[in-house]
């Protein structure tokens, strides 16, 4: 991978106390993308063509809606709808044809596993509109680049492995991504060392969180009501974020 390596954002998030430094970056990249799609990209014809082709998932439509720039969102949504309607018209025709074919079947053929298969196919075509998302694609590209940077720094920046080993691991999504990408950029003892360290801090984090969330539930027992919370006050939020990748951004 030949490209400019920007290590500063990785240093920055790894110096913060959190359950997944990559999730901190993900949130930043996501916010930048929301701004980009509501602003700059609206004026860029090539980007509009891409948006018209792929659209956005429900989560990212919601983020753009909540961001409040209604004109930017309206302009983009208008052309995306126009483009989508061409394909949707064809889907609509296929749905009508499939229903007519289904209705025309003799009674003994209307039962069994293939009942409604033609309509199910059209339904899955319609679902692709919601399931493809240009913003998800761009964020995934950025996160791949950041994960590569983490691996690059593990190899080339003398101080980084120590900071990495002191971190609390990652959310499950980024943990899986790190394990998958590691052998592409690291090898030999360094690869082994990285995976050993990562799995070690990850398992320790899960054990710690499991204890913290258990104490959270025990605090609801009146006998514990005067005992200190310790680190458990926000254990639910940190646990769901560990399991589900930034499910809860703020309380
Ligand atoms: Zn994460
Ligand atoms: Zn998306």
GROMACS .gro file of C-alpha atoms and ligand atoms in nm:
model
  253
    1UNK     CA    1   0.000   0.000   0.000
    2UNK     CA    2   0.182   0.310  -0.119
    3UNK     CA    3   0.034   0.622   0.027
    4UNK     CA    4   0.098   0.898   0.271
    5UNK     CA    5   0.093   0.762   0.625
    6UNK     CA    6  -0.065   1.002   0.870
    7UNK     CA    7   0.022   0.874   1.217
    8UNK     CA    8  -0.093   1.179   1.418
    9UNK     CA    9  -0.462   1.077   1.445
   10UNK     CA   10  -0.360   0.731   1.571
   11UNK     CA   11  -0.129   0.876   1.839
   12UNK     CA   12  -0.409   1.107   1.942
   13UNK     CA   13  -0.677   0.840   1.994
   14UNK     CA   14  -0.436   0.591   2.152
   15UNK     CA   15  -0.349   0.852   2.416
   16UNK     CA   16  -0.715   0.867   2.523
   17UNK     CA   17  -0.866   0.634   2.777
   18UNK     CA   18  -1.136   0.442   2.590
   19UNK     CA   19  -1.262   0.094   2.505
   20UNK     CA   20  -1.184   0.128   2.132
   21UNK     CA   21  -0.953   0.396   1.987
   22UNK     CA   22  -1.060   0.298   1.635
   23UNK     CA   23  -1.420   0.378   1.725
   24UNK     CA   24  -1.312   0.729   1.824
   25UNK     CA   25  -1.164   0.768   1.477
   26UNK     CA   26  -1.471   0.611   1.318
   27UNK     CA   27  -1.695   0.870   1.486
   28UNK     CA   28  -1.470   1.149   1.358
   29UNK     CA   29  -1.462   1.012   1.003
   30UNK     CA   30  -1.839   0.968   1.009
   31UNK     CA   31  -1.897   1.329   1.119
   32UNK     CA   32  -1.660   1.453   0.846
   33UNK     CA   33  -1.850   1.248   0.588
   34UNK     CA   34  -2.186   1.384   0.700
   35UNK     CA   35  -2.047   1.738   0.654
   36UNK     CA   36  -1.895   1.646   0.320
   37UNK     CA   37  -2.212   1.493   0.174
   38UNK     CA   38  -2.430   1.781   0.290
   39UNK     CA   39  -2.182   2.044   0.171
   40UNK     CA   40  -1.901   2.007  -0.076
   41UNK     CA   41  -2.025   1.693  -0.249
   42UNK     CA   42  -2.356   1.854  -0.346
   43UNK     CA   43  -2.159   2.080  -0.584
   44UNK     CA   44  -1.943   1.802  -0.726
   45UNK     CA   45  -2.107   1.640  -1.028
   46UNK     CA   46  -1.900   1.320  -1.008
   47UNK     CA   47  -2.001   1.270  -0.645
   48UNK     CA   48  -2.366   1.334  -0.727
   49UNK     CA   49  -2.349   1.060  -0.990
   50UNK     CA   50  -2.213   0.823  -0.722
   51UNK     CA   51  -2.482   0.925  -0.474
   52UNK     CA   52  -2.750   0.877  -0.737
   53UNK     CA   53  -2.621   0.528  -0.799
   54UNK     CA   54  -2.573   0.409  -0.442
   55UNK     CA   55  -2.766   0.628  -0.202
   56UNK     CA   56  -2.733   0.587   0.175
   57UNK     CA   57  -2.833   0.343   0.446
   58UNK     CA   58  -3.100   0.434   0.703
   59UNK     CA   59  -2.842   0.526   0.972
   60UNK     CA   60  -2.660   0.770   0.748
   61UNK     CA   61  -2.977   0.926   0.609
   62UNK     CA   62  -3.078   0.985   0.970
   63UNK     CA   63  -2.741   1.140   1.058
   64UNK     CA   64  -2.766   1.378   0.765
   65UNK     CA   65  -3.125   1.463   0.853
   66UNK     CA   66  -3.028   1.532   1.214
   67UNK     CA   67  -2.738   1.751   1.100
   68UNK     CA   68  -2.999   2.004   0.991
   69UNK     CA   69  -2.879   2.116   0.646
   70UNK     CA   70  -3.212   2.052   0.481
   71UNK     CA   71  -3.132   2.217   0.146
   72UNK     CA   72  -2.817   2.013   0.091
   73UNK     CA   73  -3.003   1.696   0.183
   74UNK     CA   74  -3.303   1.794  -0.032
   75UNK     CA   75  -3.092   1.860  -0.343
   76UNK     CA   76  -2.912   1.528  -0.309
   77UNK     CA   77  -3.221   1.329  -0.217
   78UNK     CA   78  -3.415   1.475  -0.507
   79UNK     CA   79  -3.175   1.352  -0.777
   80UNK     CA   80  -3.124   1.021  -0.595
   81UNK     CA   81  -3.500   0.967  -0.592
   82UNK     CA   82  -3.529   1.052  -0.959
   83UNK     CA   83  -3.258   0.802  -1.045
   84UNK     CA   84  -3.396   0.534  -0.813
   85UNK     CA   85  -3.742   0.565  -0.960
   86UNK     CA   86  -3.620   0.432  -1.295
   87UNK     CA   87  -3.509   0.109  -1.132
   88UNK     CA   88  -3.810   0.102  -0.899
   89UNK     CA   89  -4.047   0.128  -1.197
   90UNK     CA   90  -3.889  -0.185  -1.341
   91UNK     CA   91  -3.917  -0.356  -1.003
   92UNK     CA   92  -4.281  -0.256  -0.982
   93UNK     CA   93  -4.347  -0.415  -1.321
   94UNK     CA   94  -4.167  -0.733  -1.216
   95UNK     CA   95  -4.374  -0.742  -0.895
   96UNK     CA   96  -4.696  -0.715  -1.095
   97UNK     CA   97  -4.580  -0.985  -1.338
   98UNK     CA   98  -4.475  -1.216  -1.053
   99UNK     CA   99  -4.812  -1.168  -0.879
  100UNK     CA  100  -4.998  -1.238  -1.203
  101UNK     CA  101  -4.791  -1.553  -1.262
  102UNK     CA  102  -4.855  -1.665  -0.906
  103UNK     CA  103  -5.229  -1.599  -0.937
  104UNK     CA  104  -5.243  -1.787  -1.267
  105UNK     CA  105  -5.095  -2.106  -1.124
  106UNK     CA  106  -5.329  -2.402  -1.100
  107UNK     CA  107  -5.442  -2.462  -0.744
  108UNK     CA  108  -5.211  -2.763  -0.682
  109UNK     CA  109  -4.906  -2.557  -0.776
  110UNK     CA  110  -4.986  -2.269  -0.541
  111UNK     CA  111  -4.848  -2.454  -0.240
  112UNK     CA  112  -4.495  -2.559  -0.145
  113UNK     CA  113  -4.158  -2.392  -0.104
  114UNK     CA  114  -4.162  -2.191  -0.425
  115UNK     CA  115  -4.482  -2.009  -0.331
  116UNK     CA  116  -4.422  -1.640  -0.384
  117UNK     CA  117  -4.060  -1.688  -0.495
  118UNK     CA  118  -4.096  -1.433  -0.778
  119UNK     CA  119  -4.221  -1.167  -0.539
  120UNK     CA  120  -3.950  -1.251  -0.285
  121UNK     CA  121  -3.693  -1.186  -0.556
  122UNK     CA  122  -3.839  -0.843  -0.627
  123UNK     CA  123  -3.842  -0.770  -0.252
  124UNK     CA  124  -3.470  -0.846  -0.229
  125UNK     CA  125  -3.404  -0.612  -0.525
  126UNK     CA  126  -3.591  -0.337  -0.343
  127UNK     CA  127  -3.389  -0.401  -0.025
  128UNK     CA  128  -3.062  -0.330  -0.206
  129UNK     CA  129  -3.164   0.037  -0.215
  130UNK     CA  130  -3.137   0.056   0.162
  131UNK     CA  131  -2.844  -0.181   0.187
  132UNK     CA  132  -2.602   0.004  -0.036
  133UNK     CA  133  -2.453   0.321   0.110
  134UNK     CA  134  -2.188   0.546  -0.035
  135UNK     CA  135  -2.106   0.684   0.308
  136UNK     CA  136  -2.057   0.337   0.458
  137UNK     CA  137  -1.819   0.261   0.169
  138UNK     CA  138  -1.615   0.578   0.221
  139UNK     CA  139  -1.596   0.523   0.598
  140UNK     CA  140  -1.486   0.162   0.548
  141UNK     CA  141  -1.207   0.282   0.316
  142UNK     CA  142  -1.088   0.536   0.572
  143UNK     CA  143  -1.101   0.280   0.854
  144UNK     CA  144  -0.901   0.031   0.647
  145UNK     CA  145  -0.640   0.301   0.601
  146UNK     CA  146  -0.634   0.378   0.975
  147UNK     CA  147  -0.606   0.010   1.066
  148UNK     CA  148  -0.318  -0.019   0.823
  149UNK     CA  149  -0.158   0.282   0.994
  150UNK     CA  150  -0.190   0.109   1.334
  151UNK     CA  151  -0.008  -0.195   1.193
  152UNK     CA  152   0.251   0.025   1.023
  153UNK     CA  153   0.317   0.208   1.351
  154UNK     CA  154   0.343  -0.120   1.540
  155UNK     CA  155   0.624  -0.208   1.304
  156UNK     CA  156   0.799   0.123   1.254
  157UNK     CA  157   0.735   0.355   1.550
  158UNK     CA  158   0.945   0.251   1.847
  159UNK     CA  159   0.715   0.394   2.114
  160UNK     CA  160   0.388   0.269   1.971
  161UNK     CA  161   0.382  -0.102   2.073
  162UNK     CA  162   0.406   0.001   2.440
  163UNK     CA  163   0.115   0.246   2.410
  164UNK     CA  164  -0.082  -0.018   2.216
  165UNK     CA  165  -0.020  -0.278   2.488
  166UNK     CA  166  -0.149  -0.035   2.751
  167UNK     CA  167  -0.475   0.026   2.561
  168UNK     CA  168  -0.801  -0.153   2.637
  169UNK     CA  169  -0.824  -0.341   2.309
  170UNK     CA  170  -1.098  -0.268   2.058
  171UNK     CA  171  -1.470  -0.318   1.995
  172UNK     CA  172  -1.548  -0.654   1.838
  173UNK     CA  173  -1.577  -0.509   1.487
  174UNK     CA  174  -1.235  -0.345   1.494
  175UNK     CA  175  -1.084  -0.641   1.683
  176UNK     CA  176  -1.190  -0.871   1.397
  177UNK     CA  177  -1.063  -0.623   1.138
  178UNK     CA  178  -0.723  -0.599   1.312
  179UNK     CA  179  -0.686  -0.977   1.328
  180UNK     CA  180  -0.777  -1.007   0.962
  181UNK     CA  181  -0.547  -0.730   0.839
  182UNK     CA  182  -0.246  -0.810   1.061
  183UNK     CA  183  -0.098  -1.091   0.843
  184UNK     CA  184  -0.119  -0.868   0.535
  185UNK     CA  185   0.127  -0.616   0.679
  186UNK     CA  186   0.314  -0.794   0.958
  187UNK     CA  187   0.500  -1.123   0.951
  188UNK     CA  188   0.717  -1.354   1.158
  189UNK     CA  189   0.773  -1.272   1.525
  190UNK     CA  190   0.623  -0.927   1.486
  191UNK     CA  191   0.294  -1.072   1.365
  192UNK     CA  192   0.291  -1.318   1.653
  193UNK     CA  193   0.377  -1.044   1.900
  194UNK     CA  194   0.099  -0.817   1.767
  195UNK     CA  195  -0.171  -1.086   1.778
  196UNK     CA  196  -0.056  -1.209   2.123
  197UNK     CA  197  -0.067  -0.855   2.259
  198UNK     CA  198  -0.400  -0.771   2.100
  199UNK     CA  199  -0.577  -1.089   2.210
  200UNK     CA  200  -0.430  -1.047   2.558
  201UNK     CA  201  -0.554  -0.690   2.608
  202UNK     CA  202  -0.886  -0.779   2.447
  203UNK     CA  203  -0.952  -1.071   2.682
  204UNK     CA  204  -0.841  -0.866   2.983
  205UNK     CA  205  -1.078  -0.588   2.877
  206UNK     CA  206  -1.369  -0.828   2.850
  207UNK     CA  207  -1.294  -0.972   3.194
  208UNK     CA  208  -1.269  -0.624   3.345
  209UNK     CA  209  -1.591  -0.505   3.176
  210UNK     CA  210  -1.776  -0.820   3.275
  211UNK     CA  211  -1.685  -0.747   3.638
  212UNK     CA  212  -1.781  -0.380   3.604
  213UNK     CA  213  -2.121  -0.454   3.453
  214UNK     CA  214  -2.185  -0.721   3.715
  215UNK     CA  215  -2.114  -0.466   3.988
  216UNK     CA  216  -2.355  -0.229   3.811
  217UNK     CA  217  -2.633  -0.488   3.848
  218UNK     CA  218  -2.532  -0.564   4.210
  219UNK     CA  219  -2.558  -0.195   4.298
  220UNK     CA  220  -2.936  -0.230   4.254
  221UNK     CA  221  -2.940  -0.461   4.557
  222UNK     CA  222  -3.033  -0.242   4.859
  223UNK     CA  223  -2.752  -0.403   5.061
  224UNK     CA  224  -2.502  -0.249   4.819
  225UNK     CA  225  -2.664   0.086   4.788
  226UNK     CA  226  -2.408   0.269   5.003
  227UNK     CA  227  -2.106   0.094   4.855
  228UNK     CA  228  -1.898   0.286   4.596
  229UNK     CA  229  -1.976   0.258   4.225
  230UNK     CA  230  -1.611   0.215   4.133
  231UNK     CA  231  -1.583   0.218   3.754
  232UNK     CA  232  -1.929   0.074   3.705
  233UNK     CA  233  -2.142   0.385   3.655
  234UNK     CA  234  -2.102   0.386   3.278
  235UNK     CA  235  -2.029   0.013   3.245
  236UNK     CA  236  -2.347  -0.052   3.043
  237UNK     CA  237  -2.254   0.206   2.783
  238UNK     CA  238  -1.894   0.086   2.759
  239UNK     CA  239  -2.005  -0.278   2.737
  240UNK     CA  240  -2.256  -0.228   2.456
  241UNK     CA  241  -1.998  -0.021   2.270
  242UNK     CA  242  -1.742  -0.296   2.314
  243UNK     CA  243  -1.985  -0.553   2.177
  244UNK     CA  244  -2.162  -0.344   1.920
  245UNK     CA  245  -1.925  -0.077   1.786
  246UNK     CA  246  -2.039   0.267   1.905
  247UNK     CA  247  -2.400   0.174   1.968
  248UNK     CA  248  -2.425   0.459   2.217
  249UNK     CA  249  -2.226   0.768   2.137
  250UNK     CA  250  -2.357   0.985   2.421
  251UNK     CA  251  -2.577   0.929   2.722
  252LIG    ZN1  252  -1.429   0.001   1.747
  253LIG    ZN1  253  -2.428   0.393   0.562
   0.00000   0.00000   0.00000
